[in-house]
PDB file of C-alpha atoms in Angstrom:
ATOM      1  CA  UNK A   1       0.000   0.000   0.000  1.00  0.00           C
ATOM      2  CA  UNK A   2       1.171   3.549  -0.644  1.00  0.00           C
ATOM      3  CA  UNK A   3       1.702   5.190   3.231  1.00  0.00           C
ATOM      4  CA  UNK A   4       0.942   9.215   2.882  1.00  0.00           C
ATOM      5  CA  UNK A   5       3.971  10.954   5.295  1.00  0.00           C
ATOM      6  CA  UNK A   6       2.301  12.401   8.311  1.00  0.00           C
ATOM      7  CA  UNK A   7       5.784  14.558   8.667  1.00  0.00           C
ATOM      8  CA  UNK A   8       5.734  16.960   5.838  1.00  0.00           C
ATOM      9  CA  UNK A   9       5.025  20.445   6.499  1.00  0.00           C
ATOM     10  CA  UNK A  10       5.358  20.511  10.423  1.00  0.00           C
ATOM     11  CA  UNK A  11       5.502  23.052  12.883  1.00  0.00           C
ATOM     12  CA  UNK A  12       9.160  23.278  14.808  1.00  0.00           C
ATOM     13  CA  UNK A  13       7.457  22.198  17.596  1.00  0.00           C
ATOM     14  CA  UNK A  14       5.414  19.072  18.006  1.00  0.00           C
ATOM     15  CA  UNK A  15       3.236  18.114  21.147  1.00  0.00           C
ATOM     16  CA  UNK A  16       2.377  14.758  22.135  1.00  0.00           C
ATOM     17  CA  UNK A  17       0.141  13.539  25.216  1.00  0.00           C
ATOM     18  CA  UNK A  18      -2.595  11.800  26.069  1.00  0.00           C
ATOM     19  CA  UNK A  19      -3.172   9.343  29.469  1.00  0.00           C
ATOM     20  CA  UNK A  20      -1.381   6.410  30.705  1.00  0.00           C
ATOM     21  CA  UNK A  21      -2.194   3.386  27.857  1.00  0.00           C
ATOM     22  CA  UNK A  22      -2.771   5.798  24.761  1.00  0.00           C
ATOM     23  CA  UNK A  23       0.876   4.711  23.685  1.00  0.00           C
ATOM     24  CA  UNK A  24       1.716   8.540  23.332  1.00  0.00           C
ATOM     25  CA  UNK A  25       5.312   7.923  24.005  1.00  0.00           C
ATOM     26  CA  UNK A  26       5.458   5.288  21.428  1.00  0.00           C
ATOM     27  CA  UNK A  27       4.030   7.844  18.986  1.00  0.00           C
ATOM     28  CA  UNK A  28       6.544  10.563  20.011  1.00  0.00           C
ATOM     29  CA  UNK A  29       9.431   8.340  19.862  1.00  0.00           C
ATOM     30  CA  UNK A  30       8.459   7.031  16.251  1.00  0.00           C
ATOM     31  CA  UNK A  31       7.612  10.025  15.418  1.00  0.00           C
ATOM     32  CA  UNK A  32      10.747  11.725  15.937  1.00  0.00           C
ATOM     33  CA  UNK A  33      12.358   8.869  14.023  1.00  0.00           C
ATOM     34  CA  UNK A  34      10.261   9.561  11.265  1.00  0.00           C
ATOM     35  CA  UNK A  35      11.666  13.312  11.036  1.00  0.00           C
ATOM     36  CA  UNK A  36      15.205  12.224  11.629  1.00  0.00           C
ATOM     37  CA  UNK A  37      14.911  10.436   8.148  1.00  0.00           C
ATOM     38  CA  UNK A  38      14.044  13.806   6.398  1.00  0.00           C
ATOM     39  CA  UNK A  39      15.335  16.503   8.634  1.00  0.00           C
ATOM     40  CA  UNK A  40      19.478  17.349   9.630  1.00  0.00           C
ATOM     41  CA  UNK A  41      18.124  18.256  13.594  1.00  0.00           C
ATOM     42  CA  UNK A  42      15.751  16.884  15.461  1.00  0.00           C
ATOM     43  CA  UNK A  43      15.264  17.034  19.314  1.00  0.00           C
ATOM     44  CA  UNK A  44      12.952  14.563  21.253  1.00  0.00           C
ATOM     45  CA  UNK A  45      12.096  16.391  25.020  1.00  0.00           C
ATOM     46  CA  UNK A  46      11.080  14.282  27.596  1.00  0.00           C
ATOM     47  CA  UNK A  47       8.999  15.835  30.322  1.00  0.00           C
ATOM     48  CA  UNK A  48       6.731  13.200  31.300  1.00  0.00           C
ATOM     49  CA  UNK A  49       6.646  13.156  34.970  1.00  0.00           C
ATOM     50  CA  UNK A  50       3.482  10.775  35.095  1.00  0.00           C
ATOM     51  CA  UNK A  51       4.259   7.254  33.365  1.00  0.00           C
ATOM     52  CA  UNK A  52       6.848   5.317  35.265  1.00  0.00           C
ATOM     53  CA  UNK A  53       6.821   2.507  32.376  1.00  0.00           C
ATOM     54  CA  UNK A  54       7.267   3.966  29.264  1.00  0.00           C
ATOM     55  CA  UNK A  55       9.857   6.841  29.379  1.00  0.00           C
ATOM     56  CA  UNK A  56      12.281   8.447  26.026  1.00  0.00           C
ATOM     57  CA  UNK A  57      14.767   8.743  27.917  1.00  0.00           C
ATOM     58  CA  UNK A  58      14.745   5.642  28.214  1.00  0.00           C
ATOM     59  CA  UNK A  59      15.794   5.305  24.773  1.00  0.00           C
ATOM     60  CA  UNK A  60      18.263   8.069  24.970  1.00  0.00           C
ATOM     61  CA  UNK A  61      21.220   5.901  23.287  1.00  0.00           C
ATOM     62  CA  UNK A  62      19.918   4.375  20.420  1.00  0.00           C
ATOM     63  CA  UNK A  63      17.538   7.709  19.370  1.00  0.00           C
ATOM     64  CA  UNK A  64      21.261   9.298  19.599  1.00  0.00           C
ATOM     65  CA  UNK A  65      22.309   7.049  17.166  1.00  0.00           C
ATOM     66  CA  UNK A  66      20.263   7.806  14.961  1.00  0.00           C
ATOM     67  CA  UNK A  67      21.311  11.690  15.160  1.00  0.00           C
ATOM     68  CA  UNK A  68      18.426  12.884  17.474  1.00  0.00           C
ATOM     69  CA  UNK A  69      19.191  14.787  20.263  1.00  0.00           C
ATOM     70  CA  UNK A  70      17.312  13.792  23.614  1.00  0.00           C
ATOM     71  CA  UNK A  71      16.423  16.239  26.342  1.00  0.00           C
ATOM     72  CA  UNK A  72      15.382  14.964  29.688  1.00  0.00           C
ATOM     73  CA  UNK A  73      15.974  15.610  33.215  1.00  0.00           C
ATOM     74  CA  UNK A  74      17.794  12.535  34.249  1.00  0.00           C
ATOM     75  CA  UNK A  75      15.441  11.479  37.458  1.00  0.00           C
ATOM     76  CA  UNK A  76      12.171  13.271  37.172  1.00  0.00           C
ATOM     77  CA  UNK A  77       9.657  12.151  39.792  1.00  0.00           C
ATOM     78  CA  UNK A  78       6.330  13.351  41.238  1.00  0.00           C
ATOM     79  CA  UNK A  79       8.434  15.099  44.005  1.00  0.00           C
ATOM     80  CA  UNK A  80      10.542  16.949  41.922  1.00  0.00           C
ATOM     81  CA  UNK A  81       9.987  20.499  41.249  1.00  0.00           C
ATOM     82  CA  UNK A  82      10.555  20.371  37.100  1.00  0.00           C
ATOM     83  CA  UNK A  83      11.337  24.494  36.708  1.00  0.00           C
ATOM     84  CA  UNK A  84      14.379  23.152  39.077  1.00  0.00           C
ATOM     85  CA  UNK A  85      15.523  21.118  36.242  1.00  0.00           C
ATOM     86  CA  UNK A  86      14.753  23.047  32.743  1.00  0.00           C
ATOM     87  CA  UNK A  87      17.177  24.980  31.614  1.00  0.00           C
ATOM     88  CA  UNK A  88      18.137  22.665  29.037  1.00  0.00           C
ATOM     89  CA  UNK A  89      14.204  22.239  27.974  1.00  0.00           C
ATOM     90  CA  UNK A  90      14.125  26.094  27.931  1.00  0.00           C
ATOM     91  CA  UNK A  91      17.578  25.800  25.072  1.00  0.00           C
ATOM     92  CA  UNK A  92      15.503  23.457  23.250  1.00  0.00           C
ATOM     93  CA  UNK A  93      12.256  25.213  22.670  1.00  0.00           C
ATOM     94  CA  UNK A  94      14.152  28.512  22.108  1.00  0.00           C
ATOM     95  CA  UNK A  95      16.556  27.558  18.921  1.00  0.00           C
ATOM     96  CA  UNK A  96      15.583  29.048  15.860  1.00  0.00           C
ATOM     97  CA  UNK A  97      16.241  25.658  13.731  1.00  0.00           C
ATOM     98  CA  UNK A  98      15.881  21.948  13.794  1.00  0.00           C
ATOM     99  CA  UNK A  99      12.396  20.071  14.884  1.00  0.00           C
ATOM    100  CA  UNK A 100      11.656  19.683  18.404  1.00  0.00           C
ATOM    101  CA  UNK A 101       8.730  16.571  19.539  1.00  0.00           C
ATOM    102  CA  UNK A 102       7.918  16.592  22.826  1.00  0.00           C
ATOM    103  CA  UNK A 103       6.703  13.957  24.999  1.00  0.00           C
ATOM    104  CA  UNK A 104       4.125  14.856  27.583  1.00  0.00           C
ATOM    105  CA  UNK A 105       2.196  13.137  30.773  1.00  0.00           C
ATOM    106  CA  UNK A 106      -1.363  13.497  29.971  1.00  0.00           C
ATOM    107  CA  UNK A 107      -2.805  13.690  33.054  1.00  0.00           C
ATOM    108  CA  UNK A 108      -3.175  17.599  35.309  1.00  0.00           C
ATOM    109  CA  UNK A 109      -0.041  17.248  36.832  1.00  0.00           C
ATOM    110  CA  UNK A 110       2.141  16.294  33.456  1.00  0.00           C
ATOM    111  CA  UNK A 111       0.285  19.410  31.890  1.00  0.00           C
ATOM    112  CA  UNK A 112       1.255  21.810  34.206  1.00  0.00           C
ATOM    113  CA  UNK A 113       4.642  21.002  33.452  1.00  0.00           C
ATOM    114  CA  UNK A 114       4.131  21.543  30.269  1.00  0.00           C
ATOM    115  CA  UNK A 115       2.027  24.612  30.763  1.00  0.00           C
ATOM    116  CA  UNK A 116       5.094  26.762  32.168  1.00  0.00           C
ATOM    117  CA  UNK A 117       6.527  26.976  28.592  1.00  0.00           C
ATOM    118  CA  UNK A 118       3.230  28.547  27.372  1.00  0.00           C
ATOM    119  CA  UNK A 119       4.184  32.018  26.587  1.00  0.00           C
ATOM    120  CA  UNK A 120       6.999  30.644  24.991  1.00  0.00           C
ATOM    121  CA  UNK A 121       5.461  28.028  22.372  1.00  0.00           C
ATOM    122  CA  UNK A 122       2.425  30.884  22.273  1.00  0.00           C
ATOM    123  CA  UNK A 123       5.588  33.096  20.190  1.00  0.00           C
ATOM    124  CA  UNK A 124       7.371  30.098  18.526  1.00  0.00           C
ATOM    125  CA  UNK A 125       4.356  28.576  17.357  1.00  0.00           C
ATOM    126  CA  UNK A 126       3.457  24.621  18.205  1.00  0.00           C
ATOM    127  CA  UNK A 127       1.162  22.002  17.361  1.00  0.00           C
ATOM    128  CA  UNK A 128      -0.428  19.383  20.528  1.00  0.00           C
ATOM    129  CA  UNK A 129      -1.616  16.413  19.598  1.00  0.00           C
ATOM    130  CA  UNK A 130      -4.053  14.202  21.627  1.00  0.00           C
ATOM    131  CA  UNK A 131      -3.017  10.165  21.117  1.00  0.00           C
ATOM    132  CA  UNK A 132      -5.958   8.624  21.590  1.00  0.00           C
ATOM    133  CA  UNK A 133      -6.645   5.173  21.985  1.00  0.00           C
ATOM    134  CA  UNK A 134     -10.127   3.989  22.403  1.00  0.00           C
ATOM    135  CA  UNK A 135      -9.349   0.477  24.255  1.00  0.00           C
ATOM    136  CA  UNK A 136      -7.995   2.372  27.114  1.00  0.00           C
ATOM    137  CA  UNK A 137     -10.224   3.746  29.977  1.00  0.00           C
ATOM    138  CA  UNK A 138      -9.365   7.304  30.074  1.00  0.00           C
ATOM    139  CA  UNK A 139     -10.754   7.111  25.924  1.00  0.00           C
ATOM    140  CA  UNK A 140     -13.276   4.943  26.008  1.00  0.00           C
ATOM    141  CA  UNK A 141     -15.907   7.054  24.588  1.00  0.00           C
ATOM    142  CA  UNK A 142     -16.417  10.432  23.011  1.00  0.00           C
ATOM    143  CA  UNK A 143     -17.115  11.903  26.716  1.00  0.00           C
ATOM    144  CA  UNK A 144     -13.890  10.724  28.085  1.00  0.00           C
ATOM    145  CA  UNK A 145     -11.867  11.936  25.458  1.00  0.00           C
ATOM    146  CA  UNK A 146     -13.819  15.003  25.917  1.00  0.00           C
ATOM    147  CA  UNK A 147     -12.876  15.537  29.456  1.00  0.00           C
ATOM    148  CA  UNK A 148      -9.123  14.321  29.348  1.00  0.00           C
ATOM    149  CA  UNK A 149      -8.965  17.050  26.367  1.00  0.00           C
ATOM    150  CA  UNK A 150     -10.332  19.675  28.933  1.00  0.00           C
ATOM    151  CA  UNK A 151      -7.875  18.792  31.792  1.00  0.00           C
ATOM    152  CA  UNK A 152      -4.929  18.955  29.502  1.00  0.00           C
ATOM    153  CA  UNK A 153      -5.925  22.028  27.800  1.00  0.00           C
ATOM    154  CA  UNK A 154      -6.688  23.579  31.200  1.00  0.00           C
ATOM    155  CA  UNK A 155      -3.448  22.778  33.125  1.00  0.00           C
ATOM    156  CA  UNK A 156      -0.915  23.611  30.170  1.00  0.00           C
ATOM    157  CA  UNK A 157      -2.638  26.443  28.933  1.00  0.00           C
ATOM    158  CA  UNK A 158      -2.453  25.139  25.446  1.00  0.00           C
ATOM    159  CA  UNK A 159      -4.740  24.358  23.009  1.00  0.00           C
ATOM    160  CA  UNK A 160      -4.765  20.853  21.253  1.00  0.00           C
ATOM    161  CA  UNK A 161      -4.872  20.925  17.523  1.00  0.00           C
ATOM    162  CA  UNK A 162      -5.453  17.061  16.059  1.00  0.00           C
ATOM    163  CA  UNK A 163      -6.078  13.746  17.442  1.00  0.00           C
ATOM    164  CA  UNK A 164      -3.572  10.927  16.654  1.00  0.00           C
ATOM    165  CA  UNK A 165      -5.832   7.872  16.380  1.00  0.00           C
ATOM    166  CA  UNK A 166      -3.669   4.770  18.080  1.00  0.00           C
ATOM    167  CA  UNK A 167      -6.415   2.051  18.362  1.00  0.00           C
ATOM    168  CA  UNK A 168      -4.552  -0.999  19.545  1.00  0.00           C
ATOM    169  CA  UNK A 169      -4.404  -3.576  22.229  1.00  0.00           C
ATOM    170  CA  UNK A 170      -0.480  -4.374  21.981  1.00  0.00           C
ATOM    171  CA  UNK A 171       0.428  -7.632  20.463  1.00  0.00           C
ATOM    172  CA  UNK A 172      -3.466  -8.538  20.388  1.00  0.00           C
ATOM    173  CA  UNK A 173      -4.235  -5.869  17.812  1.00  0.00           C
ATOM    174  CA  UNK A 174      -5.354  -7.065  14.557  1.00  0.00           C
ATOM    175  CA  UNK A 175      -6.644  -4.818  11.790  1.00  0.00           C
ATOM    176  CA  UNK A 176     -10.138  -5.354  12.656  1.00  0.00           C
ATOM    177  CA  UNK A 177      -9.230  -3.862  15.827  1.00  0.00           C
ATOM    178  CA  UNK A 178      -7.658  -0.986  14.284  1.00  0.00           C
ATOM    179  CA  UNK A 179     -10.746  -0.414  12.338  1.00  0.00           C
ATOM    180  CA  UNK A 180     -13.015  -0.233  14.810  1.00  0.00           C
ATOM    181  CA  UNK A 181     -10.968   1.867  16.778  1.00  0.00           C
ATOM    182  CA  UNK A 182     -10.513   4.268  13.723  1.00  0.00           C
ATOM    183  CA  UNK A 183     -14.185   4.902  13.648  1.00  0.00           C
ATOM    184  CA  UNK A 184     -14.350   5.305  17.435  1.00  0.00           C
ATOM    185  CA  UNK A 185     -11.733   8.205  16.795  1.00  0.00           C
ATOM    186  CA  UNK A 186     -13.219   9.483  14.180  1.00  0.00           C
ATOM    187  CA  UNK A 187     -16.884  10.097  16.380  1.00  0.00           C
ATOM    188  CA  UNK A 188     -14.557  11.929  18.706  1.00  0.00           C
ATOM    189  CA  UNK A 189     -12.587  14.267  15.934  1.00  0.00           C
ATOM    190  CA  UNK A 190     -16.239  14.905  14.878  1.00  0.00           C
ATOM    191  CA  UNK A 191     -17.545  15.985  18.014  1.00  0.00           C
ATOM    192  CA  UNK A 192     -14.667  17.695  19.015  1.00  0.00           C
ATOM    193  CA  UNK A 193     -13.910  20.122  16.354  1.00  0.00           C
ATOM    194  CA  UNK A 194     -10.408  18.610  15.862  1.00  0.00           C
ATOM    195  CA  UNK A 195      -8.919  16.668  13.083  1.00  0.00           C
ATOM    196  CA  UNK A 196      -7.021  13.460  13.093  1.00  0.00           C
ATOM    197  CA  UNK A 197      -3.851  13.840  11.964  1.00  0.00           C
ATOM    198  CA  UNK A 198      -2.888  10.569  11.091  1.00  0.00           C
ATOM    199  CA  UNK A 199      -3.158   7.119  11.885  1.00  0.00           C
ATOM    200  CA  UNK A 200      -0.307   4.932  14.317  1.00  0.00           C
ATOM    201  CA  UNK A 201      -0.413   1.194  12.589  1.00  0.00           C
ATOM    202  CA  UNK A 202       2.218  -1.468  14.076  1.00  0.00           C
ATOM    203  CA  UNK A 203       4.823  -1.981  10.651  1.00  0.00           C
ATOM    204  CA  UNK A 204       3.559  -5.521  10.341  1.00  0.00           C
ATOM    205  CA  UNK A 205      -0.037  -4.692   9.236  1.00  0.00           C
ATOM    206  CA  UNK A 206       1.401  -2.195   6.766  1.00  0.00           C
ATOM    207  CA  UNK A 207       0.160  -4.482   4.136  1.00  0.00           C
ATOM    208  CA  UNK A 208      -3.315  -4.874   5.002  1.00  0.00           C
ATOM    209  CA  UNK A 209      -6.186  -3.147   3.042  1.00  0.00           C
ATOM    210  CA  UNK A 210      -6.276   0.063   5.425  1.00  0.00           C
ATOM    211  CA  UNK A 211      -7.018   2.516   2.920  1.00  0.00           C
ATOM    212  CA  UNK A 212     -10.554   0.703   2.566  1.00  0.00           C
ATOM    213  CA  UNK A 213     -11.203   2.910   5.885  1.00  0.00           C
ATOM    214  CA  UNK A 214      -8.441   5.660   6.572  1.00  0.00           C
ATOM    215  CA  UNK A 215      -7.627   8.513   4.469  1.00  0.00           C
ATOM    216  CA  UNK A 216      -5.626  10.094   6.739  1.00  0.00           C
ATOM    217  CA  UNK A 217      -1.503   9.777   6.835  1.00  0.00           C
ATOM    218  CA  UNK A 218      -0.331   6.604   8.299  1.00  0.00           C
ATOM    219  CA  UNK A 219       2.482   6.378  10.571  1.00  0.00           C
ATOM    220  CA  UNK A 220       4.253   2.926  11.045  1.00  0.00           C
ATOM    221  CA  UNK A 221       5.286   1.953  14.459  1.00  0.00           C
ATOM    222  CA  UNK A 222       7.661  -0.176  15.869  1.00  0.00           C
ATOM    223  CA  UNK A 223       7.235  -0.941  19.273  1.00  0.00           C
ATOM    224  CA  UNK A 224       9.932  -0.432  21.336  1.00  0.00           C
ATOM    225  CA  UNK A 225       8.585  -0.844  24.562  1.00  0.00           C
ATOM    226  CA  UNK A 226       7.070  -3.666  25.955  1.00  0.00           C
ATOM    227  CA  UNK A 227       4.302  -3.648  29.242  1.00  0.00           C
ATOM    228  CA  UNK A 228       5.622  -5.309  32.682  1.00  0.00           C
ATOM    229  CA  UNK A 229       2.767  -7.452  32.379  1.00  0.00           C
ATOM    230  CA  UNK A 230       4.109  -9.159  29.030  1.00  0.00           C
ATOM    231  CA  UNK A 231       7.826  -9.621  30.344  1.00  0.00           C
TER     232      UNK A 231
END
């Protein structure tokens, strides 16, 4: 199948979040990947202070080998003041070149870390992007997504501007699921005034007949992370 790039004509800055099981960090991290294969810098930020599990900085090393630069506090916890540890967050956001994606907890707390850079991405311009995945309590339905949307958009003092639809149930997901998931998203873009951006889809259904229900850009993912619960 022919894969439309979802990373052509991109703000510098690119937002991800969403809650705890959306895979936003898979997103971000494949995402950033994505740009590193058309663009000289790219900078993946870390400043989620929510998931314990699934952390870029995780992956600092092998993102570095690929020529993207990661910036993360090296032990963020819930105790830890972030303004304490920014200055290099502040650096990133501030250059005039390159592609910045950053990676954000998408709960209150994880955007009000996000929401002290506000005046800043209001002047450099920025794009947020809501992961959604419908499987996952916190998206479950339209309302859901509806009220996680509010808390992030209240606490960062930013305003989301697509959905990223990531319908999947890890190593379960088939495209049938995806499908269904799709349309689920879809509901929500409608009733949210927002439009989905593109599509996540693991690399090894890349051949299946997903045009028949997306128009939207596809991003392939590789997962790089697995759940405690499948180690």
């Amino acid at each position: 199948m022919t894969v439309k790039e979802p990373t052509q004509d991109v703000p510098r800055i690119s937002i991800f979040t969403g809650p705890f099981g959306t895979g936003k960090t898979e997103v971000a991290i494949n995402y950033a990947l994505r740009l590193a294969d058309h663009h000289e810098t790219v900078t993946l930020t870390d400043m989620d202070v929510v998931t314990p599990y699934f952390r870029s900085r995780d992956m600092a090393e092998r993102l570095q080998a690929r020529g993207i630069e990661v910036v993360a506090p090296p032990e963020i916890t819930k105790r830890v003041h972030l303004p304490a540890v920014s200055a290099r967050i502040w650096g990133s956001l501030q250059r005039a070149n390159g592609l910045t994606v950053i990676d954000v907890g998408g709960d209150a707390q994880g955007a009000r870390a996000m929401g002290q850079f506000n005046a800043l991405l209001e002047r450099t311009g920025y794009i947020m992007y809501l992961v959604v995945n419908p499987y996952r309590p916190f998206n479950a339905t339209v309302e859901r997504i509806r009220e996680t949307l509010e808390v992030i958009e209240t606490n960062s003092r930013l305003e989301a501007g697509a959905l990223v639809s990531n319908p999947n149930l890890i190593s379960e997901t088939t495209l049938d699921v995806v499908q269904e998931g799709h349309c689920m998203v879809e509901r929500a873009s409608g009733d949210l005034g927002l439009p989905i951006a593109f599509l996540c889809l693991e690399s090894r259904l890349l051949e299946e007949d997903v045009e028949e229900f997306c128009s939207q850009p596809i991003l392939p993912l590789k997962r790089h992370f697995r759940p405690p619960w499948e180690e």
